[in-house]
Short mmCIF file of C-alpha atoms and ligand atoms in Angstrom, two decimals:
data_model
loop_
_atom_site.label_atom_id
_atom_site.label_comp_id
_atom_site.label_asym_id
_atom_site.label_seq_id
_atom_site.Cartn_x
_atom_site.Cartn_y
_atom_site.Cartn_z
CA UNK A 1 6.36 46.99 -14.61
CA UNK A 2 5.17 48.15 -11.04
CA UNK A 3 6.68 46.95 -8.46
CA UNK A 4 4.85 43.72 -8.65
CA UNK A 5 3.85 41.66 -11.32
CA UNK A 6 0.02 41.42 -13.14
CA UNK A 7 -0.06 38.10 -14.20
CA UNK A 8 -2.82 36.49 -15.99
CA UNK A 9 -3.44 33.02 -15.18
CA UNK A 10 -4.89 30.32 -17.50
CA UNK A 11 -6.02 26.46 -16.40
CA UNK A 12 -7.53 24.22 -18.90
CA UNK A 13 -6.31 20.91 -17.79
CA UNK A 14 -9.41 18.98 -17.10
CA UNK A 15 -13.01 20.21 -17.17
CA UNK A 16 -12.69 23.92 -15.60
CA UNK A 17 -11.65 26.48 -18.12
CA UNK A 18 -9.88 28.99 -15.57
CA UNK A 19 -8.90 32.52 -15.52
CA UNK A 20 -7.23 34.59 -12.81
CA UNK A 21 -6.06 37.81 -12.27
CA UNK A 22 -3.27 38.28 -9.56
CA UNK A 23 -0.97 41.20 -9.06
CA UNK A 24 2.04 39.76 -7.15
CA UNK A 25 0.58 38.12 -4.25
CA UNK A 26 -2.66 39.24 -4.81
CA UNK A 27 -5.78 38.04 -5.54
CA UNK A 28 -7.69 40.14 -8.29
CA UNK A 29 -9.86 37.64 -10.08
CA UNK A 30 -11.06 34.65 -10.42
CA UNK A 31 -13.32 33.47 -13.16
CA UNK A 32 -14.10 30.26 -13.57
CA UNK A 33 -16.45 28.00 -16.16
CA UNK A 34 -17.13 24.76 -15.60
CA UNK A 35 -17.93 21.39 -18.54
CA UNK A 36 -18.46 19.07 -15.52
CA UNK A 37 -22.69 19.33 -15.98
CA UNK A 38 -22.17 18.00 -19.46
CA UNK A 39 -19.75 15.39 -18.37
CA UNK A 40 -21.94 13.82 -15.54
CA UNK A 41 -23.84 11.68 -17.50
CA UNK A 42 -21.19 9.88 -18.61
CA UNK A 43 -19.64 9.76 -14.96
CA UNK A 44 -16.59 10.65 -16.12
CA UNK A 45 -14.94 13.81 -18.01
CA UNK A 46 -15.00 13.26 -21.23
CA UNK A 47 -12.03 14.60 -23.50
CA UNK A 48 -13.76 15.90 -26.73
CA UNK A 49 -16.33 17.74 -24.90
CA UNK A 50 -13.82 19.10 -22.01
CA UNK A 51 -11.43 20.05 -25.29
CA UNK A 52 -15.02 21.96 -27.18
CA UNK A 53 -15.81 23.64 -23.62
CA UNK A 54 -13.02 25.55 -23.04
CA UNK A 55 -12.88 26.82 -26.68
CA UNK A 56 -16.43 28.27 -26.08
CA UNK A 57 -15.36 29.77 -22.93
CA UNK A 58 -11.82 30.61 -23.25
CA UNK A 59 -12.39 34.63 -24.39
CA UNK A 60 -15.57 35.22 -22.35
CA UNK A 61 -13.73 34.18 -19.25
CA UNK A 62 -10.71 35.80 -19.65
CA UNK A 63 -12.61 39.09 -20.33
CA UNK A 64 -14.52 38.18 -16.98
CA UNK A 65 -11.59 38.04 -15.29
CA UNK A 66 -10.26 41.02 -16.59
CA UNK A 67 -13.61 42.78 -15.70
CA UNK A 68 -13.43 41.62 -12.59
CA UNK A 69 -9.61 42.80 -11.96
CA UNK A 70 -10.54 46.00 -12.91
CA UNK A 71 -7.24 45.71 -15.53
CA UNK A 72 -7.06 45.96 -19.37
CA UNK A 73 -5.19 43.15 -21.20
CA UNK A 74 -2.15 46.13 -22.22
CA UNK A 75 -2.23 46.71 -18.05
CA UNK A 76 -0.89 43.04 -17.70
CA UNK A 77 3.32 41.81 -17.48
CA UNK A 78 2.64 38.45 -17.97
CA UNK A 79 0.90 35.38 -19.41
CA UNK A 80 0.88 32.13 -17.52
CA UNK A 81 -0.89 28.87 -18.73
CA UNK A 82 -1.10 25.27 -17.63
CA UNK A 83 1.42 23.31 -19.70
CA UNK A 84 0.07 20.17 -18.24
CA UNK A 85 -0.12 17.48 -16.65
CA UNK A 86 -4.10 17.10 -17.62
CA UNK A 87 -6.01 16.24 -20.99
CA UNK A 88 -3.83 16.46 -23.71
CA UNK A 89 -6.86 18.45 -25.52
CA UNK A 90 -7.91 20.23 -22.69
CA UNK A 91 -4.30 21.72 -22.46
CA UNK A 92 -3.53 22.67 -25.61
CA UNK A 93 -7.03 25.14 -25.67
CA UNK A 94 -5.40 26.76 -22.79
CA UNK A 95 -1.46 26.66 -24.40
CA UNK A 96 -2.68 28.52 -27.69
CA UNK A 97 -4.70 31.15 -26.07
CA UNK A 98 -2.29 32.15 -23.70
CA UNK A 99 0.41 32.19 -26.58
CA UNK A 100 -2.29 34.71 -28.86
CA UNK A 101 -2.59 36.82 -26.05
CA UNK A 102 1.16 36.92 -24.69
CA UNK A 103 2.09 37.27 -28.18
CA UNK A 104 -0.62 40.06 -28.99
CA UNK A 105 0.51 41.75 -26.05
CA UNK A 106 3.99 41.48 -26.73
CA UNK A 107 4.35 40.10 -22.99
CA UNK A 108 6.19 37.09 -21.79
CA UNK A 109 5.08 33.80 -21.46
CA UNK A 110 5.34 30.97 -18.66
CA UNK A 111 3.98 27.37 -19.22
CA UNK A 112 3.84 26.08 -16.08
CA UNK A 113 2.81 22.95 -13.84
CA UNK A 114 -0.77 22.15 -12.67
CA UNK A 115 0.42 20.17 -9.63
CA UNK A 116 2.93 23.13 -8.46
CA UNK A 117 0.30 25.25 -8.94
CA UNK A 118 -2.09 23.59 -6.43
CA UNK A 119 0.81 24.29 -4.17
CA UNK A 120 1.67 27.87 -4.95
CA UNK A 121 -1.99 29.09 -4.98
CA UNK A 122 -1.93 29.03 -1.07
CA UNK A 123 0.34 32.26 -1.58
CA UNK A 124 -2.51 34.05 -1.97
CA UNK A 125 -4.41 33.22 0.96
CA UNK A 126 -1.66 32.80 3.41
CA UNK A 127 1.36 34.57 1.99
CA UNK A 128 5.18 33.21 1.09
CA UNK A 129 5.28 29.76 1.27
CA UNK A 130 7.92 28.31 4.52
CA UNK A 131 11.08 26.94 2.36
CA UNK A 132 10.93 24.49 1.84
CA UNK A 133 7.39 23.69 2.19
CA UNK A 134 6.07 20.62 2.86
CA UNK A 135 2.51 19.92 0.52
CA UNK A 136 -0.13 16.85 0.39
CA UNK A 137 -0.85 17.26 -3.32
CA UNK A 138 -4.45 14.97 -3.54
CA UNK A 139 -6.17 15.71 -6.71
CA UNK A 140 -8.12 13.45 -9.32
CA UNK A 141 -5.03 12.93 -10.95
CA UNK A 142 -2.85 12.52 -8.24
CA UNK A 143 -1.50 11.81 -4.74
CA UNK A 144 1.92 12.67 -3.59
CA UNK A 145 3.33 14.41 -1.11
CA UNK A 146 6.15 16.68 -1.98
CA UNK A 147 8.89 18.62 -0.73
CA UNK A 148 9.74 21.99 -2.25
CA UNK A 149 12.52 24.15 -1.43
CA UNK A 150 11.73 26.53 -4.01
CA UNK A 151 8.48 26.22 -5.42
CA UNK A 152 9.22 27.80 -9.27
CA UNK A 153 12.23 25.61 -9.74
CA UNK A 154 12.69 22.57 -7.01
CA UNK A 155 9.68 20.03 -6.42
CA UNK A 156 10.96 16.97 -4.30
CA UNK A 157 8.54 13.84 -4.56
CA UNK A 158 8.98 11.59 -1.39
CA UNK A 159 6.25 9.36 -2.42
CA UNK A 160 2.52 8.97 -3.97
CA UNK A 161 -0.23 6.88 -4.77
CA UNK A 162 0.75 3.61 -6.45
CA UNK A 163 -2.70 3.42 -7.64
CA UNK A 164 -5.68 5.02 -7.66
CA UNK A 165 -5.57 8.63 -6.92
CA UNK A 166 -7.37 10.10 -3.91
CA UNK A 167 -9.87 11.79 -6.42
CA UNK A 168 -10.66 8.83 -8.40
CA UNK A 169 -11.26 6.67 -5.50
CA UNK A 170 -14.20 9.14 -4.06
CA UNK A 171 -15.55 9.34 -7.49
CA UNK A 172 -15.59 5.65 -7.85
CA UNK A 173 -17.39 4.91 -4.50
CA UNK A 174 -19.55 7.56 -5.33
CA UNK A 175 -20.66 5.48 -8.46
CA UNK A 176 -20.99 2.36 -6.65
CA UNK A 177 -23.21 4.00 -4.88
CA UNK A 178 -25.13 5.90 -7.39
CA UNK A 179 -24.08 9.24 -6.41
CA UNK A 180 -23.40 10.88 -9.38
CA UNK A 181 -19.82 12.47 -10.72
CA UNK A 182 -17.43 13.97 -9.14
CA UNK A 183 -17.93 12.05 -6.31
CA UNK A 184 -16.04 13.85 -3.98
CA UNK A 185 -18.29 16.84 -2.46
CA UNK A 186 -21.50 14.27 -2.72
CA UNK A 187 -19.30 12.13 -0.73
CA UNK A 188 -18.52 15.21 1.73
CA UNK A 189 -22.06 15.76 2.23
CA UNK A 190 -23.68 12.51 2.89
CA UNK A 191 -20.47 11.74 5.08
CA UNK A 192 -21.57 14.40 7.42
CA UNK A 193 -24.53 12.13 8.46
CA UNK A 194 -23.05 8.80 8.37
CA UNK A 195 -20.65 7.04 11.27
CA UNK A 196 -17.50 7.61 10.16
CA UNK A 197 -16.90 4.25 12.75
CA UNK A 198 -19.41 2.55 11.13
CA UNK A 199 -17.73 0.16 8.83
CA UNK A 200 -14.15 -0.68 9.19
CA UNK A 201 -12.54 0.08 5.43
CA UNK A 202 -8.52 -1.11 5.26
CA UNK A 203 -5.74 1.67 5.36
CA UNK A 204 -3.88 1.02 2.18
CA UNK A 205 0.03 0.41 2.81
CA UNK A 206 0.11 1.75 6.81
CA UNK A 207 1.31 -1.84 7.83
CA UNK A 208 5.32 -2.09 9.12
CA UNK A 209 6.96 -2.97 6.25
CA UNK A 210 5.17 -0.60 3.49
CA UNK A 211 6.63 2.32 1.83
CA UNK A 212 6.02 5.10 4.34
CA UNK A 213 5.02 8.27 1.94
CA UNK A 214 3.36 6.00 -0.39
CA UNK A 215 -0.20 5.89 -0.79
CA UNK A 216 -2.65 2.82 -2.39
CA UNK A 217 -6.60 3.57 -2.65
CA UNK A 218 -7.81 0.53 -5.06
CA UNK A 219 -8.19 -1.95 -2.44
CA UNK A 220 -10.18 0.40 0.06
CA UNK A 221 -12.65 1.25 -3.47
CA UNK A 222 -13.14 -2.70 -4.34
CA UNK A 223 -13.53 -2.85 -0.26
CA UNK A 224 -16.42 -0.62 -0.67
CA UNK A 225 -17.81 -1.91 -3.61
CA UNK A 226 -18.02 -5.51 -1.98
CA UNK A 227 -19.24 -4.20 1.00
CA UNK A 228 -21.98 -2.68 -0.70
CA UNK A 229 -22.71 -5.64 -3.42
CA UNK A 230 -23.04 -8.14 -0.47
CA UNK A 231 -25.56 -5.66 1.48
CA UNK A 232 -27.75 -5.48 -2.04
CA UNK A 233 -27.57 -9.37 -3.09
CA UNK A 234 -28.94 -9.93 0.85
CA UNK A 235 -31.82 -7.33 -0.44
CA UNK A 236 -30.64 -5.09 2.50
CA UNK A 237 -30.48 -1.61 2.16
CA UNK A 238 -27.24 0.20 2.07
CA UNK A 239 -26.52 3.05 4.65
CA UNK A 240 -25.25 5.59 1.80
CA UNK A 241 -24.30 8.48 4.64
CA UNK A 242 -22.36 5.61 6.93
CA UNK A 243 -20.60 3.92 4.16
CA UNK A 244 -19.73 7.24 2.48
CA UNK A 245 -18.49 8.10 6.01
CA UNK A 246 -16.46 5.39 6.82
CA UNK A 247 -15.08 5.38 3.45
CA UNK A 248 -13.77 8.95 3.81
CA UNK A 249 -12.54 8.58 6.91
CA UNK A 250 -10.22 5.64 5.82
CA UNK A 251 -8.56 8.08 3.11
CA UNK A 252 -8.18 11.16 5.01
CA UNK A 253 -6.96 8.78 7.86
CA UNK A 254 -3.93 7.93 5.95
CA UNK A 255 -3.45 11.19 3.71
CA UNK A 256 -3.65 13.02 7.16
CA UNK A 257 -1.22 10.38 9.06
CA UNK A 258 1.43 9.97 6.03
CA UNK A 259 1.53 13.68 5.57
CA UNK A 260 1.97 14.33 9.33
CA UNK A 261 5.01 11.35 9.32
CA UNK A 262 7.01 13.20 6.36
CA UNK A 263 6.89 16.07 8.14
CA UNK A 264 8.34 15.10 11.21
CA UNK A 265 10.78 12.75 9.41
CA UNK A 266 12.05 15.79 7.63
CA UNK A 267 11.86 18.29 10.05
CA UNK A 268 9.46 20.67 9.03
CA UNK A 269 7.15 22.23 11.41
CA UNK A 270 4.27 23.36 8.82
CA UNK A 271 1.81 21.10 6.11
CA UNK A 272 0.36 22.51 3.35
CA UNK A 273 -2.18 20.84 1.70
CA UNK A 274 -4.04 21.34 -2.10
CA UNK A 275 -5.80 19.75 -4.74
CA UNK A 276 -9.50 19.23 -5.28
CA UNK A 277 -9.57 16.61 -2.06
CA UNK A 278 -8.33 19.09 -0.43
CA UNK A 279 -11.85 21.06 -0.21
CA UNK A 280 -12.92 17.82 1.81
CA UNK A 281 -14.21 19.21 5.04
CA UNK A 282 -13.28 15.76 7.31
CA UNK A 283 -9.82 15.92 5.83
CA UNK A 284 -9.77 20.15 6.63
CA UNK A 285 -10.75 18.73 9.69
CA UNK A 286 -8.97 15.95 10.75
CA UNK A 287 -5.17 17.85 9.06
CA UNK A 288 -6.47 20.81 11.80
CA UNK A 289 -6.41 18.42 14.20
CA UNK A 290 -3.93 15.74 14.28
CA UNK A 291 -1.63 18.94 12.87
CA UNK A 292 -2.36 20.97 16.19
CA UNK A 293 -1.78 18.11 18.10
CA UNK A 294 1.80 17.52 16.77
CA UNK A 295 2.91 21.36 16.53
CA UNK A 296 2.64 21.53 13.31
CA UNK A 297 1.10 24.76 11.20
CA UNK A 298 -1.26 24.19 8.39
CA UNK A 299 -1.98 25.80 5.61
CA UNK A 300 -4.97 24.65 3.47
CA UNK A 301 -6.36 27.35 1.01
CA UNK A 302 -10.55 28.05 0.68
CA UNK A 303 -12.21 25.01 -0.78
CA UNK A 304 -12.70 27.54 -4.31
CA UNK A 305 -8.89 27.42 -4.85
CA UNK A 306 -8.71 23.88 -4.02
CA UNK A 307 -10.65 22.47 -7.00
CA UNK A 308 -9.35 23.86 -10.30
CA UNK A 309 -9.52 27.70 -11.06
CA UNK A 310 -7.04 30.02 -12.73
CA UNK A 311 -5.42 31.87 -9.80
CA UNK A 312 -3.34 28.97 -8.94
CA UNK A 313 -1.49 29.10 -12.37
CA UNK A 314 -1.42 33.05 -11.95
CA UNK A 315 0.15 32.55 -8.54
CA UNK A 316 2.64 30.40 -9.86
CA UNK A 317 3.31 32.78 -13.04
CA UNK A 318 3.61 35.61 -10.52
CA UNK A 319 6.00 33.56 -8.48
CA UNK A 320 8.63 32.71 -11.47
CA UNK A 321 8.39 36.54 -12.47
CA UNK A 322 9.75 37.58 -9.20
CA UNK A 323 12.34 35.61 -9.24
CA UNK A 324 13.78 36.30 -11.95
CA UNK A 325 12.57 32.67 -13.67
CA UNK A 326 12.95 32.79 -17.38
CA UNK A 327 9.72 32.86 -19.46
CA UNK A 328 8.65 29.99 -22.61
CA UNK A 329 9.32 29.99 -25.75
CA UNK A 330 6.04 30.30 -28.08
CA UNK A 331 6.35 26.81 -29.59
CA UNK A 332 6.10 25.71 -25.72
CA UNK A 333 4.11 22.24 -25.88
CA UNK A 334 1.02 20.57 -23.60
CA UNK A 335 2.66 18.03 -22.23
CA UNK A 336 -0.16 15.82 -20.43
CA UNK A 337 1.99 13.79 -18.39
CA UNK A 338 4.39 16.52 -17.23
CA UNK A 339 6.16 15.34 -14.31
CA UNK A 340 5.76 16.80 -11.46
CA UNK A 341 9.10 17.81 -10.97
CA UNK A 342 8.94 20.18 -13.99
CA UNK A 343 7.68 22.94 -12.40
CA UNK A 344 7.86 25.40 -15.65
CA UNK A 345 8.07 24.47 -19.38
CA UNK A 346 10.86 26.28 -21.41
CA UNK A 347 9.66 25.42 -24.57
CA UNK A 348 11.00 23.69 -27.74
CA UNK A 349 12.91 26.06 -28.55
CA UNK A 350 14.30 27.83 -25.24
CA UNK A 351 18.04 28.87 -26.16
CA UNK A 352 19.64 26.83 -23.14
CA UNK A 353 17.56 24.63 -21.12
CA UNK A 354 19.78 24.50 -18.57
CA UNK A 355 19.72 28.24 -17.49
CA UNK A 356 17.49 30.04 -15.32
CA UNK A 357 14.06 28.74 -15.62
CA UNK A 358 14.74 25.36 -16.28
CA UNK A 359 13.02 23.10 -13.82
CA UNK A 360 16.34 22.64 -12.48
CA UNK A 361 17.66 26.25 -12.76
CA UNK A 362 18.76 28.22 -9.71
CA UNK A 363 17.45 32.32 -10.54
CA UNK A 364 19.11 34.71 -9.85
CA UNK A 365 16.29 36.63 -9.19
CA UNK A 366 15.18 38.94 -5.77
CA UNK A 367 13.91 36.43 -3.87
CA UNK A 368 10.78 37.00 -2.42
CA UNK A 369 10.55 34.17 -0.27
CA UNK A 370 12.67 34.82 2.22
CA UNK A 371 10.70 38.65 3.28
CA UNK A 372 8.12 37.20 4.96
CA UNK A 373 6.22 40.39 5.93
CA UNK A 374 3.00 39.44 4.35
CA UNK A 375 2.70 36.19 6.56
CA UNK A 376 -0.14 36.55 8.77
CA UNK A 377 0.08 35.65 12.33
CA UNK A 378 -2.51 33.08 12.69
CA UNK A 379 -0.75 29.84 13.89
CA UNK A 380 -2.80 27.85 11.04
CA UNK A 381 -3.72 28.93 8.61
CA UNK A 382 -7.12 27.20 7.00
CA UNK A 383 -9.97 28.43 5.10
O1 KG4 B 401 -7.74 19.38 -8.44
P1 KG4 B 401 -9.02 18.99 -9.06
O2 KG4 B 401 -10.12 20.02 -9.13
O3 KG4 B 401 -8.79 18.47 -10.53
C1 KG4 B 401 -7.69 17.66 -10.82
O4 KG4 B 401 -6.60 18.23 -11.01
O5 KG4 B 401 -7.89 16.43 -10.80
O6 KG4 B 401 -9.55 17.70 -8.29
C2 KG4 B 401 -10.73 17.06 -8.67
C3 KG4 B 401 -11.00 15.95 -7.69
C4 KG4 B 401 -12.21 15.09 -8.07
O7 KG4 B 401 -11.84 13.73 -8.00
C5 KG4 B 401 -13.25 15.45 -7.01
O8 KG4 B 401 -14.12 14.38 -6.70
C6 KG4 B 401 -12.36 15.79 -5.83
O9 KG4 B 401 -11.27 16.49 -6.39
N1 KG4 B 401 -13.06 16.65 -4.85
C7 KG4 B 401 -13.32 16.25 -3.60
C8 KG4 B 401 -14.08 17.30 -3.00
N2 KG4 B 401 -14.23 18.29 -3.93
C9 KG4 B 401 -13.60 17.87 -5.06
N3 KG4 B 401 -13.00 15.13 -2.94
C10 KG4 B 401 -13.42 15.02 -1.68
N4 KG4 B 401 -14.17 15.95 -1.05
C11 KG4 B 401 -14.50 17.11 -1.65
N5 KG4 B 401 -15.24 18.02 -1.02
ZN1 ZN B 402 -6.09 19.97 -10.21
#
């Protein structure tokens, strides 16, 4: 192996069959085929046809990727899939390719976690990640914000949606109002002409006595959806571009405010944020903001490794290689509702869970993290 790793990086967890192409903290590649046109009529993602999409695309965009990398499959050190959490269909197209092609290869393997990968993608924007880093995870899955000393082996979560996911909820209101799936960058764009003071949506659990890193987003959706059934049964016509403005601006309100709270309750001076919502330009906008204003650096990565792509899991791959993380077993499993404190999957048949590599292992490995070199000197770092 050179010096650092080429790891190949495969996400098939929901409707984006990913493939990247990173060589230690470096971006090489990344190709990325989307289902989500044949899934829009339905307004949701459905399963089957997710599962069918990525085994049509699974070899043409890994060779893509591998074009585009300018790298040979023999040229790579390591394989790293998406064990889950996502579709358990979706993740097992993803699981058995990377297992033929780390066992073709005669490479190691590393199932690892979507959510940690959201995280760990920033890497390759913005260089090592702070320890321990403070993230607003806000996908269509989920809504937490985490703590993570070390981000291949030790994900803290101090709280997350009790409900509805930030995700869900803009795809939601975008049905209500006829927007079309996902929701959330139709949302984004009408948003940008619409009052964002327009209509005053509740903050889900911000009163004194709620949960403080908690986050709720079903009574701000059936908010909007009364407030625009009462407009239509008075024959009025709804103001799409306010509503979908006020409506965004009540959940990046709360993401930005509970994210800026842990960090100051726990000391740390920087917030990273990922996950699909994360490629919403008010929330870019308002973190920037309300960050700057309390001395705190951010770190968001470009909206195209927000959403769902490859790299992430090749970042994370990358990471666990450098530190020495041990690799899966090949009878490693999909597991679609890995926690998110189970940062890699050993595998069924990993000789001792609890060594290195376990979730809860401590590597022995050179550890990266703390040669910061690479770190750029912007004071945030966004986009
Ligand atoms: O991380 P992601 O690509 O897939 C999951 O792991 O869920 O996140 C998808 C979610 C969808 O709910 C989508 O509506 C939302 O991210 N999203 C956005 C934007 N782009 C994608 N939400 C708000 N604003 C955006 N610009
Ligand atoms: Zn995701």
């Amino acid at each position: 192996m050179a010096d650092e790793p080429l790891v190949l990086g495969i996400e098939t967890s929901c409707d984006e069959t990913g493939v990247g192409v990173v060589r230690g903290r470096t971006l090489l590649a990344d190709a990325v085929a989307s289902s989500v046109d044949e899934h829009a009529r339905y307004g949701g993602v459905v399963p089957e046809v997710a599962s069918r999409a990525h085994l049509e695309a699974m070899v043409p965009t890994i060779q893509r990727a591998l074009r585009q990398a300018g790298v040979s499959a023999r040229d790579l050190d390591a394989v790293a899939v998406t064990a889950g959490p996502g579709l358990a269909g979706a993740l097992l197209v993803g699981v058995s390719a990377a297992k033929a092609y780390a066992y073709a290869l005669g490479k190691p393997l590393y199932g690892v976690n979507h959510l940690a990968s959201h995280i760990c993608v920033d890497q390759l924007e913005h260089g090592p990640l702070p320890e321990p880093t403070m993230a607003l995870l806000v996908s269509g899955g989920h809504s937490s914000l985490l703590l993570a000393p070390d981000i291949t082996s030790d994900v803290r979560p101090l709280g997350a949606t009790i409900d509805d996911a930030a995700g869900e909820a803009f795809d939601k209101v975008a049905r209500v109002l006829g927007l079309g799936f996902p929701g959330g960058p139709v949302i984004d764009r009408y948003a940008r002409e619409g009052d964002p003071a327009a209509i005053a949506f509740p903050r889900g659990l911000t009163g004194g006595r709620d949960p403080l890193y908690d986050f709720s987003f079903s009574g701000l959706k059936t908010a909007v959806a009364r407030w625009v059934e009462a407009r239509r049964r008075d024959g009025q016509e709804v103001p799409v571009a306010d509503v979908a403005a006020s409506f965004q601006e009540a959940v990046v309100d709360v993401l930005t405010r509970k994210a800026l709270r842990a960090c100051k309750d726990n000391g740390v001076d920087h917030l990273m944020i990922g996950g699909g919502v994360a490629a919403n330009s008010r929330l870019r906008a308002l973190a920037l903001e309300r960050c700057e204003g309390a001395g705190i650096r951010l770190r968001v990565p470009r909206p195209g490794l927000c959403t769902d792509n490859g790299a992430m899991v090749a970042s994370l791959g990358s990471e666990m290689v450098a530190r020495g993380r041990a690799a899966s077993t090949l009878d490693l499993p999909a597991d679609s509702s890995l926690p998110v404190t189970e940062v890699s999957v050993p595998g069924h048949s990993h000789p001792d869970p609890h060594e290195d590599g376990h979730p809860q292992g401590h590597g022995h490995g050179h550890d990266h993290a703390h040669d910061h070199a690479h770190e750029t000197g912007k004071d945030n770092l966004y986009g």
